[in-house]
């Protein structure tokens, strides 16, 4: 072992100038028992890092349990295509209501442009992502509740979950409302330009 | 992304993600929960994962964010409630943190800021490149280099000082 070279590397190591490959060289060098006395106090640092890297995830059956969860319906029951379909349906319904309730002549509205469709798609994806995240979050919480099997706590946590879902629904409604407002403003500005 | 692809890509990271989480939350059960939640979130996002340049650093970033969220929640608990938890003092790190063999390194580590400890562990234990650490932490590469250099120098000084103290002690006892 060329300890002069190792010492030179070590100087650069303290300065944060070594590459990962050079740092690996240092680890290997200090894993040996023939380090010079004046470098021996640094041996412990490299040994500590090697031992830390040996810390493993404590659950032996983690992968098996995770696969069971991934395969369970709870994770996938609200898939993106389904959500998109629901969101699109909701949007269509609200748009229809908006047009029906509006007293103005429907003929003044232009068909949606490509840009507007893209904006609508963006909103739909946002809604879908939010719903999917909240669905995953809720399913995890529900699973934990079953394991705890404490009646009173279960009721309390169901309430919490319910409130969160309501919040999410409100958020989606707010997004839809904002989207409709935007559409209305767009139509209004188009009219104004025409006039 | 199929389940097999997902398995091959992320399952080998479980120990690394666990080590990263436990650095923040210091509790085995909480860290394991964070890792599981991260895997479930990754599964939900599996369709967009192919567009991510480095899925490993993406997963590490998710663990970091989840750990910080968990810490915030834990801080809302009364501190005595946390310490009364019998599991609190039984983390896999304990065998190392309580070990006399590494007492000098542990002491030197304690003198570093949380940020420096995290950067040092990402580099010296997990072996990430500086640009990967930047992706995980959101810090600039220059900032990371400076902090790692300072942290390593601090450890070096501490180890040298401890060695000198031991020499003096040995001479006085002899």
Coordinates of C-alpha atoms in Angstrom, one line a residue:
Chain A
X1 CA 0.0 0.0 0.0
X2 CA 1.4 3.4 -1.0
X3 CA 0.6 5.4 2.1
X4 CA 2.2 8.5 0.7
X5 CA -0.3 8.5 -2.0
X6 CA -3.1 7.8 0.5
X7 CA -1.9 10.7 2.7
X8 CA -2.1 13.0 -0.3
X9 CA -5.6 11.7 -1.1
X10 CA -6.6 12.2 2.5
X11 CA -5.5 15.9 2.4
X12 CA -7.7 16.4 -0.6
X13 CA -10.5 14.4 1.1
X14 CA -10.7 16.8 4.1
X15 CA -10.9 19.7 1.6
X16 CA -13.8 18.0 -0.2
X17 CA -11.8 17.7 -3.4
X18 CA -11.8 13.9 -3.9
X19 CA -13.9 12.0 -6.3
X20 CA -16.1 9.0 -5.2
X21 CA -13.5 6.6 -6.7
X22 CA -10.7 8.2 -4.7
X23 CA -12.9 8.1 -1.6
X24 CA -13.4 4.4 -2.2
X25 CA -9.6 4.0 -2.3
X26 CA -9.3 5.7 1.1
X27 CA -12.0 3.4 2.5
X28 CA -10.2 0.4 1.3
X29 CA -6.8 1.7 2.6
X30 CA -8.2 2.4 6.0
X31 CA -9.9 -1.0 6.2
X32 CA -6.4 -2.5 6.4
X33 CA -4.5 -2.9 9.6
X34 CA -1.2 -1.4 8.4
X35 CA -2.0 2.3 8.5
X36 CA 0.9 4.5 9.7
X37 CA 0.6 5.6 13.3
X38 CA 0.1 9.3 12.4
X39 CA -3.0 8.4 10.3
X40 CA -4.5 5.8 12.6
X41 CA -6.8 8.2 14.3
X42 CA -8.7 8.7 11.0
X43 CA -9.3 5.0 10.6
X44 CA -12.2 5.1 12.9
X45 CA -14.1 7.6 10.7
X46 CA -14.0 5.3 7.6
X47 CA -14.9 2.3 9.8
X48 CA -17.9 4.2 11.2
X49 CA -19.1 5.0 7.7
X50 CA -18.9 1.4 6.6
X51 CA -20.8 0.2 9.6
X52 CA -23.5 2.9 9.1
X53 CA -24.0 1.6 5.6
X54 CA -24.8 -1.8 7.0
X55 CA -27.9 -0.6 8.8
X56 CA -30.8 -2.5 7.2
X57 CA -34.6 -2.0 7.1
X58 CA -35.9 -3.8 10.2
X59 CA -38.8 -5.6 8.6
X60 CA -37.7 -8.9 7.0
X61 CA -41.0 -9.3 5.1
X62 CA -41.2 -5.6 4.1
X63 CA -41.2 -6.4 0.3
X64 CA -43.8 -9.1 0.6
X65 CA -46.1 -6.9 2.7
X66 CA -45.6 -4.0 0.3
X67 CA -46.4 -6.2 -2.7
X68 CA -49.7 -7.2 -1.0
X69 CA -50.5 -3.5 -0.5
X70 CA -49.6 -2.7 -4.1
X71 CA -51.9 -5.5 -5.3
X72 CA -54.7 -4.5 -3.0
X73 CA -57.7 -2.7 -4.6
X74 CA -57.3 0.2 -2.2
X75 CA -54.3 1.6 -4.0
X76 CA -55.7 1.2 -7.5
X77 CA -59.4 1.6 -7.0
X78 CA -59.3 5.2 -8.2
X79 CA -57.0 4.9 -11.2
X80 CA -56.2 7.9 -13.3
X81 CA -58.4 7.1 -16.3
X82 CA -61.4 6.5 -14.0
X83 CA -60.7 9.8 -12.2
X84 CA -60.3 11.6 -15.5
X85 CA -63.6 10.2 -16.6
X86 CA -65.3 11.3 -13.4
X87 CA -63.7 14.7 -13.5
X88 CA -64.7 15.1 -17.2
X89 CA -68.2 14.1 -16.4
X90 CA -68.4 16.5 -13.5
X91 CA -67.0 19.3 -15.7
X92 CA -69.4 18.5 -18.5
X93 CA -72.4 18.6 -16.1
X94 CA -71.3 21.9 -14.5
X95 CA -70.6 23.4 -17.9
X96 CA -74.1 22.4 -19.1
X97 CA -75.7 23.9 -16.0
X98 CA -73.7 27.0 -16.5
X99 CA -74.9 27.4 -20.1
X100 CA -78.5 26.5 -19.2
X101 CA -78.7 29.0 -16.4
X102 CA -77.1 31.7 -18.4
X103 CA -79.6 34.0 -19.9
X104 CA -77.3 35.2 -22.7
X105 CA -77.6 33.9 -26.2
X106 CA -75.5 30.7 -26.4
X107 CA -74.6 31.4 -30.0
X108 CA -72.1 34.1 -28.8
X109 CA -69.8 31.4 -27.4
X110 CA -67.2 30.1 -29.7
X111 CA -66.3 26.4 -29.7
X112 CA -63.3 25.7 -27.4
X113 CA -60.0 26.5 -29.0
X114 CA -57.0 24.1 -28.9
X115 CA -55.5 26.3 -26.2
X116 CA -58.6 26.2 -24.1
X117 CA -58.8 22.5 -24.5
X118 CA -55.2 22.2 -23.3
X119 CA -56.1 24.4 -20.2
X120 CA -59.1 22.2 -19.5
X121 CA -56.9 19.1 -19.8
X122 CA -54.4 20.7 -17.4
X123 CA -57.1 21.3 -14.8
X124 CA -58.4 17.8 -15.3
X125 CA -55.0 16.3 -14.7
X126 CA -54.6 18.5 -11.6
X127 CA -57.9 17.4 -10.3
X128 CA -57.1 13.8 -11.0
X129 CA -53.7 14.0 -9.2
X130 CA -55.2 15.6 -6.2
X131 CA -57.9 12.9 -6.0
X132 CA -55.5 10.1 -6.5
X133 CA -53.1 11.4 -3.8
X134 CA -56.0 11.9 -1.4
X135 CA -57.3 8.4 -2.2
X136 CA -53.9 6.8 -1.5
X137 CA -53.6 8.8 1.7
X138 CA -57.0 7.8 2.9
X139 CA -56.5 4.1 2.2
X140 CA -53.3 4.1 4.2
X141 CA -55.0 5.7 7.1
X142 CA -58.0 3.3 7.0
X143 CA -55.6 0.4 7.1
X144 CA -53.9 1.6 10.2
X145 CA -57.3 2.1 11.8
X146 CA -58.2 -1.5 11.2
X147 CA -55.0 -2.7 12.8
X148 CA -55.5 -0.5 15.9
X149 CA -59.1 -1.8 16.4
X150 CA -60.0 0.8 19.0
X151 CA -63.6 1.8 18.6
X152 CA -63.4 5.3 19.9
X153 CA -60.2 6.2 18.1
X154 CA -61.6 4.6 14.9
X155 CA -64.6 6.8 14.9
X156 CA -62.5 9.9 15.6
X157 CA -60.1 9.1 12.7
X158 CA -62.9 8.3 10.4
X159 CA -64.2 11.8 11.1
X160 CA -60.8 13.2 10.3
X161 CA -60.6 11.3 7.1
X162 CA -64.1 12.4 6.2
X163 CA -63.3 16.0 6.8
X164 CA -60.2 15.8 4.7
X165 CA -62.2 14.3 1.8
X166 CA -64.7 17.1 2.2
X167 CA -61.9 19.6 2.0
X168 CA -60.5 17.9 -1.1
X169 CA -64.0 17.9 -2.7
X170 CA -64.3 21.6 -1.8
X171 CA -61.0 22.2 -3.3
X172 CA -62.1 20.4 -6.5
X173 CA -65.3 22.4 -6.5
X174 CA -63.3 25.6 -6.1
X175 CA -61.1 24.6 -9.0
X176 CA -64.1 23.8 -11.2
X177 CA -65.7 27.1 -10.1
X178 CA -62.5 29.0 -11.0
X179 CA -62.3 27.2 -14.3
X180 CA -65.9 28.2 -15.1
X181 CA -65.2 31.8 -14.1
X182 CA -62.2 31.8 -16.4
X183 CA -64.3 30.5 -19.2
X184 CA -67.0 33.1 -18.5
X185 CA -64.4 35.9 -18.5
X186 CA -62.9 34.6 -21.7
X187 CA -66.3 34.5 -23.4
X188 CA -67.0 38.0 -22.0
X189 CA -63.8 39.4 -23.3
X190 CA -64.4 37.8 -26.7
X191 CA -67.8 39.6 -26.8
X192 CA -66.2 42.8 -25.7
X193 CA -63.7 42.5 -28.5
X194 CA -66.5 41.9 -31.0
X195 CA -68.4 44.9 -29.8
Chain B
X1 CA -44.6 0.8 -15.3
X2 CA -45.2 -2.8 -14.5
X3 CA -44.9 -4.2 -10.9
X4 CA -41.7 -6.1 -11.8
X5 CA -40.1 -3.0 -13.2
X6 CA -41.1 -1.0 -10.1
X7 CA -39.8 -3.8 -7.9
X8 CA -36.4 -3.9 -9.7
X9 CA -36.1 -0.1 -9.6
X10 CA -37.1 0.7 -6.1
X11 CA -37.0 -2.3 -3.8
X12 CA -33.1 -2.4 -3.6
X13 CA -33.4 1.2 -2.2
X14 CA -35.3 0.2 0.9
X15 CA -32.3 0.1 3.3
X16 CA -30.9 3.4 1.9
X17 CA -34.3 5.1 2.2
X18 CA -34.7 3.7 5.8
X19 CA -31.2 5.0 6.8
X20 CA -32.0 8.4 5.4
X21 CA -35.4 8.6 7.2
X22 CA -34.0 7.5 10.5
X23 CA -31.5 10.3 10.5
X24 CA -34.3 12.7 10.7
X25 CA -36.9 11.0 12.9
X26 CA -34.5 8.9 15.0
X27 CA -37.3 6.3 15.5
X28 CA -37.3 2.9 13.8
X29 CA -41.1 2.6 13.5
X30 CA -41.5 6.2 12.2
X31 CA -38.7 5.7 9.6
X32 CA -40.3 2.4 8.5
X33 CA -43.6 4.1 8.1
X34 CA -42.0 6.8 6.0
X35 CA -40.4 4.3 3.7
X36 CA -43.6 2.4 3.2
X37 CA -45.6 5.6 2.5
X38 CA -42.9 6.6 0.0
X39 CA -43.1 3.3 -1.8
X40 CA -46.9 3.7 -2.0
X41 CA -46.7 7.2 -3.3
X42 CA -44.1 6.1 -5.9
X43 CA -46.5 3.3 -7.0
X44 CA -49.3 5.9 -7.4
X45 CA -46.9 8.0 -9.5
X46 CA -45.5 5.1 -11.4
X47 CA -46.8 6.3 -14.8
X48 CA -44.8 9.5 -14.6
X49 CA -41.7 8.0 -13.1
X50 CA -40.3 7.1 -16.5
X51 CA -40.0 10.8 -17.2
X52 CA -37.9 11.4 -14.1
X53 CA -34.2 11.5 -14.8
X54 CA -33.0 10.0 -11.6
X55 CA -35.7 7.9 -9.8
X56 CA -33.3 7.1 -6.9
X57 CA -32.7 10.8 -6.0
X58 CA -36.4 11.4 -6.5
X59 CA -37.2 8.7 -3.9
X60 CA -34.6 10.1 -1.5
X61 CA -36.1 13.6 -1.9
X62 CA -39.6 12.2 -1.2
X63 CA -38.2 10.5 2.0
X64 CA -36.5 13.8 3.0
X65 CA -39.8 15.7 2.6
X66 CA -41.9 13.1 4.4
X67 CA -39.4 12.9 7.2
X68 CA -39.5 16.7 7.7
X69 CA -43.3 16.6 7.7
X70 CA -43.2 13.8 10.2
X71 CA -40.8 15.7 12.4
X72 CA -43.1 18.7 12.4
X73 CA -46.0 16.4 13.5
X74 CA -43.9 14.8 16.2
X75 CA -42.9 18.3 17.5
X76 CA -46.6 18.9 18.1
X77 CA -46.5 16.1 20.6
X78 CA -45.4 16.9 24.1
X79 CA -41.7 16.1 24.4
X80 CA -42.3 14.0 27.5
X81 CA -44.7 11.8 25.5
X82 CA -42.1 11.1 22.9
X83 CA -39.5 10.1 25.6
X84 CA -42.0 7.9 27.4
X85 CA -42.4 5.9 24.3
X86 CA -40.5 2.6 25.1
X87 CA -39.5 2.3 21.4
X88 CA -38.0 5.7 21.3
X89 CA -34.6 4.6 22.5
X90 CA -34.4 1.4 20.5
X91 CA -33.3 2.4 17.0
X92 CA -30.8 0.4 15.0
X93 CA -28.6 3.4 15.2
X94 CA -28.2 2.9 18.9
X95 CA -25.8 0.0 18.6
X96 CA -23.6 2.5 16.7
X97 CA -24.3 5.7 18.6
X98 CA -23.9 4.0 22.0
X99 CA -20.8 2.1 20.9
X100 CA -17.6 3.1 22.6
X101 CA -15.7 2.2 19.4
X102 CA -17.2 5.1 17.6
X103 CA -17.6 7.5 20.5
X104 CA -15.0 9.8 19.1
X105 CA -16.8 10.1 15.7
X106 CA -20.2 10.4 17.4
X107 CA -18.9 13.3 19.5
X108 CA -17.3 14.9 16.4
X109 CA -20.6 14.5 14.5
X110 CA -22.6 16.1 17.3
X111 CA -20.6 19.4 16.8
X112 CA -21.9 19.6 13.2
X113 CA -25.1 21.3 12.2
X114 CA -28.0 19.0 11.1
X115 CA -27.5 20.2 7.5
X116 CA -23.8 19.3 7.6
X117 CA -24.6 15.9 9.2
X118 CA -27.1 15.1 6.4
X119 CA -24.7 16.2 3.6
X120 CA -21.8 14.2 5.1
X121 CA -24.0 11.1 5.4
X122 CA -25.2 11.4 1.8
X123 CA -21.7 11.6 0.6
X124 CA -19.5 9.5 2.9
X125 CA -22.0 6.8 3.8
X126 CA -24.4 6.6 0.8
X127 CA -21.8 7.6 -1.8
X128 CA -23.8 10.1 -3.8
X129 CA -22.2 12.5 -6.3
X130 CA -22.4 16.2 -5.5
X131 CA -25.0 16.8 -8.3
X132 CA -27.2 14.0 -6.8
X133 CA -26.9 15.5 -3.3
X134 CA -28.0 18.8 -4.9
X135 CA -31.1 17.1 -6.4
X136 CA -32.0 15.5 -3.1
X137 CA -31.4 18.5 -0.8
X138 CA -32.1 21.4 -3.1
X139 CA -28.8 23.0 -2.1
X140 CA -26.3 24.3 -4.7
X141 CA -23.3 22.1 -5.5
X142 CA -21.0 24.9 -4.3
X143 CA -22.8 25.1 -1.0
X144 CA -22.6 21.3 -0.6
X145 CA -18.9 21.2 -1.4
X146 CA -18.2 24.0 1.1
X147 CA -20.3 22.4 3.9
X148 CA -18.9 18.9 3.4
X149 CA -15.3 20.3 3.5
X150 CA -16.1 22.2 6.7
X151 CA -17.8 19.2 8.2
X152 CA -14.9 16.9 7.4
X153 CA -12.3 19.4 8.6
X154 CA -14.2 19.7 11.9
X155 CA -14.2 15.9 12.3
X156 CA -10.5 15.8 11.4
X157 CA -9.6 18.4 14.0
X158 CA -11.8 16.7 16.6
X159 CA -10.2 13.3 16.0
X160 CA -6.7 14.8 16.2
X161 CA -7.5 16.7 19.4
X162 CA -8.9 13.5 21.0
X163 CA -5.8 11.6 20.0
X164 CA -3.6 14.3 21.6
X165 CA -5.7 14.2 24.8
X166 CA -5.3 10.4 24.9
X167 CA -1.5 10.7 24.5
X168 CA -1.3 13.2 27.3
X169 CA -3.5 11.0 29.5
X170 CA -1.4 8.0 28.8
X171 CA 1.8 9.9 29.7
X172 CA 0.4 11.2 33.0
X173 CA -0.8 7.7 34.0
X174 CA 2.5 6.1 33.0

